[in-house]
Amino acid sequence: MSEIRVLSPATVANVVCGFDCLGFALSAPCDEMIVRIIERKIVRIVNRDDFNLPTKPEKNVAGAALLSMLRAIDADFGFEVEITKHIKPGSGIGSSSASAAGAVVAANKLLNERFSRLELVEFAMDGEKVASGDRHADNVAPCIFGGFTLVRSLNPLDVVTLDFPPLFVTIIHPQIEIKTSEARKMLPAQVSLKDAIRQWSNVGALVSGLQKGDYELISRALEDFIVEPVRKILIPKFDEIKNESLKGGALGGGISGSGPSIFMLSETLETAQKIEKVMREIYEQTTIDFNIYVSEINSEGVKFVN
Ligand code: HSE
């Protein structure tokens, strides 16, 4: 095996009430990546898109993740990674995580699956830190494990994979950039006990609703009293998108990761497509370009392709 090609999916982190712990993977969009072993003990980044991302490995999320992996095995070789990004950086749908996770999953295949998925999440978090300034796993975990995940603890790392019923996701990506590192600086350093109680009750209810396939409970649990009120002001038409989507039959939703993307969950594909129309009509009244994706939840995560 001289090279491995993967499709690394976009992800939605936080899932409204689960800041920094809940996330799920999408079927589309995906980044395309090819990883090769090279003789020199370096990581070489080859960007095949127009995003002008850093090529110094320690400043590139895929590069930093691969360096972390090479250090763990004291390798006498290196990796080259070719990246074609389709997930725009700063979109809030896990662009940096897709690069970091795709790189380590592909590299691990070249190393005959030497590392577990949990270990790969650790390496990918070292990449994620380059983009967001923090090691958080709520995007890289679903990208690597697929489906819905809950990061119970970072130290020691504990990732719980969750069962979930059929769910369809509509995501609007307004073409404005919000840097995760900036969006994290806006967050309150402290929260009241009252808000904390409401928040963790909703996380428990959401996990239970997902496991039982109880759509009404899922819908009731999609509330966020801590992060959404602070961050939504950065996203034009946020409240209108949310209110109209709920009227249109969506179960609920909110800011995807640190924004600006907004996601809504629906029980059926028909409703998800109806929500796409609702979102389109609202954003067509603005001068902001946007993309809308309708996707299933991707149970596989990073996928090997020929
Ligand atoms: N949980 C992170 C945040 C996700 O909201 O800052 C960033 O994609």
mmCIF file of C-alpha atoms and ligand atoms in Angstrom:
data_model
loop_
_atom_site.group_PDB
_atom_site.id
_atom_site.type_symbol
_atom_site.label_atom_id
_atom_site.label_comp_id
_atom_site.label_asym_id
_atom_site.label_seq_id
_atom_site.Cartn_x
_atom_site.Cartn_y
_atom_site.Cartn_z
ATOM 1 C CA MET A 1 0.000 0.000 0.000
ATOM 2 C CA SER A 2 1.781 3.147 -1.118
ATOM 3 C CA GLU A 3 -0.971 5.696 -0.635
ATOM 4 C CA ILE A 4 -4.416 5.962 0.940
ATOM 5 C CA ARG A 5 -7.228 8.150 -0.303
ATOM 6 C CA VAL A 6 -10.063 9.178 2.020
ATOM 7 C CA LEU A 7 -13.189 11.308 2.110
ATOM 8 C CA SER A 8 -13.375 13.126 5.410
ATOM 9 C CA PRO A 9 -16.816 14.475 6.322
ATOM 10 C CA ALA A 10 -18.139 17.713 7.719
ATOM 11 C CA THR A 11 -19.474 17.500 11.265
ATOM 12 C CA VAL A 12 -21.848 19.425 13.497
ATOM 13 C CA ALA A 13 -20.453 20.064 16.967
ATOM 14 C CA ASN A 14 -22.325 21.079 20.138
ATOM 15 C CA VAL A 15 -25.748 19.981 18.787
ATOM 16 C CA VAL A 16 -27.350 22.917 20.610
ATOM 17 C CA CYS A 17 -27.191 21.835 24.258
ATOM 18 C CA GLY A 18 -23.925 19.838 24.258
ATOM 19 C CA PHE A 19 -21.228 22.508 23.986
ATOM 20 C CA ASP A 20 -17.830 20.857 23.449
ATOM 21 C CA CYS A 21 -19.214 17.354 24.043
ATOM 22 C CA LEU A 22 -21.864 16.350 21.454
ATOM 23 C CA GLY A 23 -21.358 16.037 17.703
ATOM 24 C CA PHE A 24 -22.438 14.139 14.612
ATOM 25 C CA ALA A 25 -21.034 13.491 11.142
ATOM 26 C CA LEU A 26 -22.686 14.533 7.868
ATOM 27 C CA SER A 27 -22.746 12.650 4.577
ATOM 28 C CA ALA A 28 -21.750 15.782 2.659
ATOM 29 C CA PRO A 29 -19.692 17.882 2.120
ATOM 30 C CA CYS A 30 -16.405 15.939 2.483
ATOM 31 C CA ASP A 31 -12.730 16.851 2.011
ATOM 32 C CA GLU A 32 -10.638 14.613 -0.242
ATOM 33 C CA MET A 33 -7.228 13.614 1.073
ATOM 34 C CA ILE A 34 -4.382 11.356 -0.039
ATOM 35 C CA VAL A 35 -1.663 10.322 2.407
ATOM 36 C CA ARG A 36 1.674 8.691 1.450
ATOM 37 C CA ILE A 37 4.634 7.474 3.479
ATOM 38 C CA ILE A 38 7.845 9.269 2.487
ATOM 39 C CA GLU A 39 11.452 8.534 3.402
ATOM 40 C CA ARG A 40 12.289 11.935 4.873
ATOM 41 C CA LYS A 41 11.277 12.425 8.507
ATOM 42 C CA ILE A 42 8.994 15.352 7.711
ATOM 43 C CA VAL A 43 5.338 16.059 7.017
ATOM 44 C CA ARG A 44 4.818 17.607 3.598
ATOM 45 C CA ILE A 45 1.526 19.413 2.896
ATOM 46 C CA VAL A 46 0.281 19.750 -0.672
ATOM 47 C CA ASN A 47 -2.840 21.941 -0.942
ATOM 48 C CA ARG A 48 -4.985 21.225 -3.993
ATOM 49 C CA ASP A 49 -7.532 23.994 -3.447
ATOM 50 C CA ASP A 50 -7.704 27.781 -3.343
ATOM 51 C CA PHE A 51 -7.971 28.290 0.414
ATOM 52 C CA ASN A 52 -4.287 29.189 0.856
ATOM 53 C CA LEU A 53 -4.003 27.212 4.075
ATOM 54 C CA PRO A 54 -0.575 27.016 5.725
ATOM 55 C CA THR A 55 1.888 24.469 4.339
ATOM 56 C CA LYS A 56 4.178 24.533 7.377
ATOM 57 C CA PRO A 57 3.120 21.276 9.057
ATOM 58 C CA GLU A 58 3.083 22.683 12.588
ATOM 59 C CA LYS A 59 0.720 25.456 11.445
ATOM 60 C CA ASN A 60 -1.531 23.194 9.383
ATOM 61 C CA VAL A 61 -4.183 21.127 11.204
ATOM 62 C CA ALA A 62 -3.528 17.956 9.183
ATOM 63 C CA GLY A 63 0.225 18.526 9.528
ATOM 64 C CA ALA A 64 0.103 19.027 13.291
ATOM 65 C CA ALA A 65 -2.018 15.885 13.719
ATOM 66 C CA LEU A 66 0.418 13.812 11.635
ATOM 67 C CA LEU A 67 3.447 15.221 13.497
ATOM 68 C CA SER A 68 1.805 14.163 16.742
ATOM 69 C CA MET A 69 1.318 10.636 15.366
ATOM 70 C CA LEU A 70 4.929 10.417 14.108
ATOM 71 C CA ARG A 71 6.233 11.558 17.503
ATOM 72 C CA ALA A 72 4.209 8.825 19.243
ATOM 73 C CA ILE A 73 6.061 6.118 17.311
ATOM 74 C CA ASP A 74 9.427 7.870 17.088
ATOM 75 C CA ALA A 75 9.189 7.262 13.330
ATOM 76 C CA ASP A 76 12.175 7.208 10.979
ATOM 77 C CA PHE A 77 9.928 8.170 8.047
ATOM 78 C CA GLY A 78 7.418 10.900 7.267
ATOM 79 C CA PHE A 79 4.122 11.552 5.490
ATOM 80 C CA GLU A 80 3.018 13.571 2.500
ATOM 81 C CA VAL A 81 -0.609 14.669 2.515
ATOM 82 C CA GLU A 82 -2.487 16.059 -0.459
ATOM 83 C CA ILE A 83 -5.617 17.962 0.542
ATOM 84 C CA THR A 84 -8.543 19.092 -1.594
ATOM 85 C CA LYS A 85 -10.866 20.921 0.729
ATOM 86 C CA HIS A 86 -14.558 21.170 -0.077
ATOM 87 C CA ILE A 87 -15.464 22.254 3.455
ATOM 88 C CA LYS A 88 -14.733 25.940 3.662
ATOM 89 C CA PRO A 89 -12.551 27.004 6.617
ATOM 90 C CA GLY A 90 -14.483 29.049 9.175
ATOM 91 C CA SER A 91 -17.830 27.553 8.144
ATOM 92 C CA GLY A 92 -18.724 25.959 11.480
ATOM 93 C CA ILE A 93 -19.113 22.492 9.999
ATOM 94 C CA GLY A 94 -15.813 21.055 11.142
ATOM 95 C CA SER A 95 -13.469 22.091 8.346
ATOM 96 C CA SER A 96 -10.325 21.855 10.476
ATOM 97 C CA SER A 97 -11.464 18.582 12.043
ATOM 98 C CA ALA A 98 -12.060 16.996 8.648
ATOM 99 C CA SER A 99 -8.450 17.745 7.695
ATOM 100 C CA ALA A 100 -7.012 16.553 10.999
ATOM 101 C CA ALA A 101 -9.172 13.425 11.262
ATOM 102 C CA GLY A 102 -8.849 12.449 7.577
ATOM 103 C CA ALA A 103 -5.055 12.702 7.772
ATOM 104 C CA VAL A 104 -4.646 10.458 10.811
ATOM 105 C CA VAL A 105 -7.232 7.871 9.686
ATOM 106 C CA ALA A 106 -5.477 7.545 6.308
ATOM 107 C CA ALA A 107 -2.001 7.458 7.891
ATOM 108 C CA ASN A 108 -3.152 4.793 10.355
ATOM 109 C CA LYS A 109 -4.222 2.578 7.461
ATOM 110 C CA LEU A 110 -0.698 2.890 6.024
ATOM 111 C CA LEU A 111 0.584 1.797 9.453
ATOM 112 C CA ASN A 112 -1.622 -1.325 9.394
ATOM 113 C CA GLU A 113 -4.146 0.128 11.849
ATOM 114 C CA ARG A 114 -1.563 0.430 14.616
ATOM 115 C CA PHE A 115 -3.687 2.917 16.554
ATOM 116 C CA SER A 116 -7.222 2.641 17.958
ATOM 117 C CA ARG A 117 -9.866 5.172 16.978
ATOM 118 C CA LEU A 118 -9.594 6.731 20.411
ATOM 119 C CA GLU A 119 -5.843 7.244 19.916
ATOM 120 C CA LEU A 120 -6.550 8.796 16.507
ATOM 121 C CA VAL A 121 -8.897 11.298 18.176
ATOM 122 C CA GLU A 122 -5.999 12.329 20.472
ATOM 123 C CA PHE A 123 -3.715 13.006 17.473
ATOM 124 C CA ALA A 124 -6.478 14.811 15.573
ATOM 125 C CA MET A 125 -7.103 17.063 18.607
ATOM 126 C CA ASP A 126 -3.485 18.223 18.398
ATOM 127 C CA GLY A 127 -4.344 19.357 14.860
ATOM 128 C CA GLU A 128 -7.635 20.929 15.948
ATOM 129 C CA LYS A 129 -5.760 22.996 18.531
ATOM 130 C CA VAL A 130 -3.885 24.796 15.742
ATOM 131 C CA ALA A 131 -7.197 26.148 14.399
ATOM 132 C CA SER A 132 -9.229 26.786 17.518
ATOM 133 C CA GLY A 133 -6.570 27.350 20.177
ATOM 134 C CA ASP A 134 -8.056 24.537 22.277
ATOM 135 C CA ARG A 135 -7.983 20.746 22.264
ATOM 136 C CA HIS A 136 -11.645 19.855 21.815
ATOM 137 C CA ALA A 137 -12.965 16.612 20.341
ATOM 138 C CA ASP A 138 -16.621 17.290 19.556
ATOM 139 C CA ASN A 139 -15.892 17.506 15.793
ATOM 140 C CA VAL A 140 -12.996 15.056 15.436
ATOM 141 C CA ALA A 141 -14.743 12.302 17.443
ATOM 142 C CA PRO A 142 -17.801 11.979 15.124
ATOM 143 C CA CYS A 143 -15.524 12.444 12.101
ATOM 144 C CA ILE A 144 -13.443 9.422 13.166
ATOM 145 C CA PHE A 145 -16.133 7.246 14.808
ATOM 146 C CA GLY A 146 -19.040 8.260 12.540
ATOM 147 C CA GLY A 147 -22.612 8.847 13.724
ATOM 148 C CA PHE A 148 -23.386 10.723 16.926
ATOM 149 C CA THR A 149 -20.766 10.916 19.667
ATOM 150 C CA LEU A 150 -20.497 12.307 23.169
ATOM 151 C CA VAL A 151 -17.085 13.218 24.546
ATOM 152 C CA ARG A 152 -17.512 12.436 28.242
ATOM 153 C CA SER A 153 -13.983 13.441 29.213
ATOM 154 C CA LEU A 154 -10.879 14.807 27.506
ATOM 155 C CA ASN A 155 -8.418 13.684 30.143
ATOM 156 C CA PRO A 156 -8.494 10.739 30.072
ATOM 157 C CA LEU A 157 -10.195 10.771 26.687
ATOM 158 C CA ASP A 158 -13.569 9.000 26.800
ATOM 159 C CA VAL A 159 -15.767 8.987 23.684
ATOM 160 C CA VAL A 160 -19.252 7.456 23.853
ATOM 161 C CA THR A 161 -20.916 6.470 20.582
ATOM 162 C CA LEU A 162 -24.690 6.993 20.643
ATOM 163 C CA ASP A 163 -27.498 5.159 18.905
ATOM 164 C CA PHE A 164 -29.800 7.400 16.920
ATOM 165 C CA PRO A 165 -32.985 7.053 14.860
ATOM 166 C CA PRO A 166 -33.240 8.167 11.198
ATOM 167 C CA LEU A 167 -32.573 11.921 11.156
ATOM 168 C CA PHE A 168 -32.110 14.387 8.317
ATOM 169 C CA VAL A 169 -30.073 17.542 8.575
ATOM 170 C CA THR A 170 -30.538 20.822 6.729
ATOM 171 C CA ILE A 171 -27.593 23.194 7.039
ATOM 172 C CA ILE A 172 -27.271 26.691 5.729
ATOM 173 C CA HIS A 173 -23.760 28.045 5.409
ATOM 174 C CA PRO A 174 -23.778 31.839 5.004
ATOM 175 C CA GLN A 175 -20.539 32.833 3.282
ATOM 176 C CA ILE A 176 -19.142 34.829 6.160
ATOM 177 C CA GLU A 177 -16.248 33.562 8.231
ATOM 178 C CA ILE A 178 -16.320 33.117 11.995
ATOM 179 C CA LYS A 179 -13.038 31.924 13.461
ATOM 180 C CA THR A 180 -13.584 29.319 16.166
ATOM 181 C CA SER A 181 -10.778 30.862 18.217
ATOM 182 C CA GLU A 182 -12.630 34.221 18.182
ATOM 183 C CA ALA A 183 -16.035 32.657 18.874
ATOM 184 C CA ARG A 184 -14.550 30.891 21.899
ATOM 185 C CA LYS A 185 -13.244 34.147 23.335
ATOM 186 C CA MET A 186 -16.837 35.456 23.481
ATOM 187 C CA LEU A 187 -18.007 32.740 25.839
ATOM 188 C CA PRO A 188 -18.800 33.430 29.478
ATOM 189 C CA ALA A 189 -16.128 32.235 31.904
ATOM 190 C CA GLN A 190 -18.832 31.269 34.403
ATOM 191 C CA VAL A 191 -22.433 30.112 34.149
ATOM 192 C CA SER A 192 -25.139 30.207 36.768
ATOM 193 C CA LEU A 193 -26.139 26.997 38.486
ATOM 194 C CA LYS A 194 -29.694 27.507 37.176
ATOM 195 C CA ASP A 195 -28.475 27.606 33.555
ATOM 196 C CA ALA A 196 -26.100 24.702 34.139
ATOM 197 C CA ILE A 197 -28.968 22.573 35.474
ATOM 198 C CA ARG A 198 -31.166 23.368 32.466
ATOM 199 C CA GLN A 199 -28.274 22.614 30.140
ATOM 200 C CA TRP A 200 -27.219 19.242 31.534
ATOM 201 C CA SER A 201 -30.864 18.177 31.837
ATOM 202 C CA ASN A 202 -31.227 18.821 28.121
ATOM 203 C CA VAL A 203 -28.045 16.894 27.265
ATOM 204 C CA GLY A 204 -29.331 13.885 29.215
ATOM 205 C CA ALA A 205 -32.753 14.196 27.570
ATOM 206 C CA LEU A 206 -31.258 14.512 24.083
ATOM 207 C CA VAL A 207 -29.101 11.415 24.543
ATOM 208 C CA SER A 208 -32.115 9.494 25.855
ATOM 209 C CA GLY A 209 -34.313 10.753 22.995
ATOM 210 C CA LEU A 210 -31.697 9.643 20.468
ATOM 211 C CA GLN A 211 -31.286 6.199 22.018
ATOM 212 C CA LYS A 212 -35.062 5.618 22.242
ATOM 213 C CA GLY A 213 -35.887 7.229 18.894
ATOM 214 C CA ASP A 214 -38.260 9.578 20.738
ATOM 215 C CA TYR A 215 -38.512 12.485 18.285
ATOM 216 C CA GLU A 216 -40.621 14.643 20.618
ATOM 217 C CA LEU A 217 -38.038 14.352 23.367
ATOM 218 C CA ILE A 218 -35.241 15.159 20.889
ATOM 219 C CA SER A 219 -37.186 18.244 19.876
ATOM 220 C CA ARG A 220 -37.762 19.406 23.468
ATOM 221 C CA ALA A 221 -34.108 18.866 24.388
ATOM 222 C CA LEU A 222 -32.680 21.040 21.594
ATOM 223 C CA GLU A 223 -32.323 24.158 23.770
ATOM 224 C CA ASP A 224 -29.192 26.099 24.669
ATOM 225 C CA PHE A 225 -29.197 28.693 27.459
ATOM 226 C CA ILE A 226 -25.460 29.320 27.590
ATOM 227 C CA VAL A 227 -23.728 29.558 24.200
ATOM 228 C CA GLU A 228 -26.419 30.359 21.615
ATOM 229 C CA PRO A 229 -27.544 33.646 23.228
ATOM 230 C CA VAL A 230 -23.967 34.964 23.071
ATOM 231 C CA ARG A 231 -22.937 33.725 19.644
ATOM 232 C CA LYS A 232 -26.133 34.124 17.616
ATOM 233 C CA ILE A 233 -25.588 37.873 17.253
ATOM 234 C CA LEU A 234 -22.759 37.084 14.806
ATOM 235 C CA ILE A 235 -25.156 35.254 12.463
ATOM 236 C CA PRO A 236 -27.536 37.307 10.313
ATOM 237 C CA LYS A 237 -31.166 36.101 10.398
ATOM 238 C CA PHE A 238 -30.437 33.453 13.023
ATOM 239 C CA ASP A 239 -33.707 33.841 14.937
ATOM 240 C CA GLU A 240 -35.795 34.001 11.767
ATOM 241 C CA ILE A 241 -34.192 30.832 10.368
ATOM 242 C CA LYS A 242 -34.755 29.020 13.641
ATOM 243 C CA ASN A 243 -38.355 30.159 14.176
ATOM 244 C CA GLU A 244 -39.457 29.547 10.593
ATOM 245 C CA SER A 245 -37.768 26.125 10.499
ATOM 246 C CA LEU A 246 -39.605 25.093 13.654
ATOM 247 C CA LYS A 247 -42.890 26.286 12.119
ATOM 248 C CA GLY A 248 -41.965 24.297 8.998
ATOM 249 C CA GLY A 249 -41.782 21.073 11.025
ATOM 250 C CA ALA A 250 -38.091 20.793 11.980
ATOM 251 C CA LEU A 251 -37.443 19.091 15.326
ATOM 252 C CA GLY A 252 -35.022 21.828 16.309
ATOM 253 C CA GLY A 253 -31.487 23.020 15.749
ATOM 254 C CA GLY A 254 -29.192 25.968 16.184
ATOM 255 C CA ILE A 255 -25.645 27.117 15.541
ATOM 256 C CA SER A 256 -23.438 24.451 14.002
ATOM 257 C CA GLY A 257 -20.184 24.428 15.984
ATOM 258 C CA SER A 258 -19.054 28.005 16.392
ATOM 259 C CA GLY A 259 -21.051 29.192 13.352
ATOM 260 C CA PRO A 260 -21.914 30.809 11.035
ATOM 261 C CA SER A 261 -23.654 27.663 9.738
ATOM 262 C CA ILE A 262 -27.100 26.926 11.171
ATOM 263 C CA PHE A 263 -28.433 23.355 11.219
ATOM 264 C CA MET A 264 -31.907 21.921 11.688
ATOM 265 C CA LEU A 265 -32.810 18.286 12.353
ATOM 266 C CA SER A 266 -35.907 16.706 10.804
ATOM 267 C CA GLU A 267 -37.574 13.345 11.127
ATOM 268 C CA THR A 268 -38.042 12.864 7.378
ATOM 269 C CA LEU A 269 -36.219 13.791 4.177
ATOM 270 C CA GLU A 270 -39.352 15.594 2.948
ATOM 271 C CA THR A 271 -39.315 17.912 5.964
ATOM 272 C CA ALA A 272 -35.563 18.494 5.629
ATOM 273 C CA GLN A 273 -36.111 19.514 1.996
ATOM 274 C CA LYS A 274 -38.972 21.790 3.011
ATOM 275 C CA ILE A 275 -36.647 23.438 5.563
ATOM 276 C CA GLU A 276 -34.113 23.955 2.785
ATOM 277 C CA LYS A 277 -36.736 26.083 0.981
ATOM 278 C CA VAL A 278 -37.560 27.969 4.166
ATOM 279 C CA MET A 279 -33.875 28.805 4.721
ATOM 280 C CA ARG A 280 -33.338 29.745 1.078
ATOM 281 C CA GLU A 281 -36.256 32.187 1.061
ATOM 282 C CA ILE A 282 -34.967 33.919 4.191
ATOM 283 C CA TYR A 283 -31.381 34.274 2.971
ATOM 284 C CA GLU A 284 -32.439 35.391 -0.500
ATOM 285 C CA GLN A 285 -33.665 38.560 1.197
ATOM 286 C CA THR A 286 -30.047 39.328 2.199
ATOM 287 C CA THR A 287 -26.978 40.178 0.120
ATOM 288 C CA ILE A 288 -25.017 37.310 1.692
ATOM 289 C CA ASP A 289 -24.078 34.334 -0.496
ATOM 290 C CA PHE A 290 -24.905 30.974 1.029
ATOM 291 C CA ASN A 291 -24.862 27.210 0.468
ATOM 292 C CA ILE A 292 -27.442 24.795 1.796
ATOM 293 C CA TYR A 293 -26.814 21.083 2.344
ATOM 294 C CA VAL A 294 -29.394 18.409 3.070
ATOM 295 C CA SER A 295 -27.744 15.320 4.493
ATOM 296 C CA GLU A 296 -28.328 12.159 6.439
ATOM 297 C CA ILE A 297 -26.269 11.462 9.517
ATOM 298 C CA ASN A 298 -23.154 9.636 8.356
ATOM 299 C CA SER A 299 -22.611 6.512 10.462
ATOM 300 C CA GLU A 300 -19.258 5.692 8.900
ATOM 301 C CA GLY A 301 -17.129 8.808 9.436
ATOM 302 C CA VAL A 302 -13.917 9.053 7.395
ATOM 303 C CA LYS A 303 -14.282 6.744 4.410
ATOM 304 C CA PHE A 304 -11.575 4.970 2.370
ATOM 305 C CA VAL A 305 -11.916 5.369 -1.388
ATOM 306 C CA ASN A 306 -9.910 3.963 -4.288
HETATM 307 N N1 HSE B 1 -17.320 23.126 20.442
HETATM 308 C C1 HSE B 1 -16.560 23.986 19.580
HETATM 309 C C2 HSE B 1 -17.049 25.414 19.761
HETATM 310 C C3 HSE B 1 -16.774 23.529 18.168
HETATM 311 O O1 HSE B 1 -18.268 25.621 19.693
HETATM 312 O O2 HSE B 1 -16.239 26.303 19.971
HETATM 313 C C4 HSE B 1 -16.057 24.347 17.147
HETATM 314 O O3 HSE B 1 -16.359 23.816 15.881
#
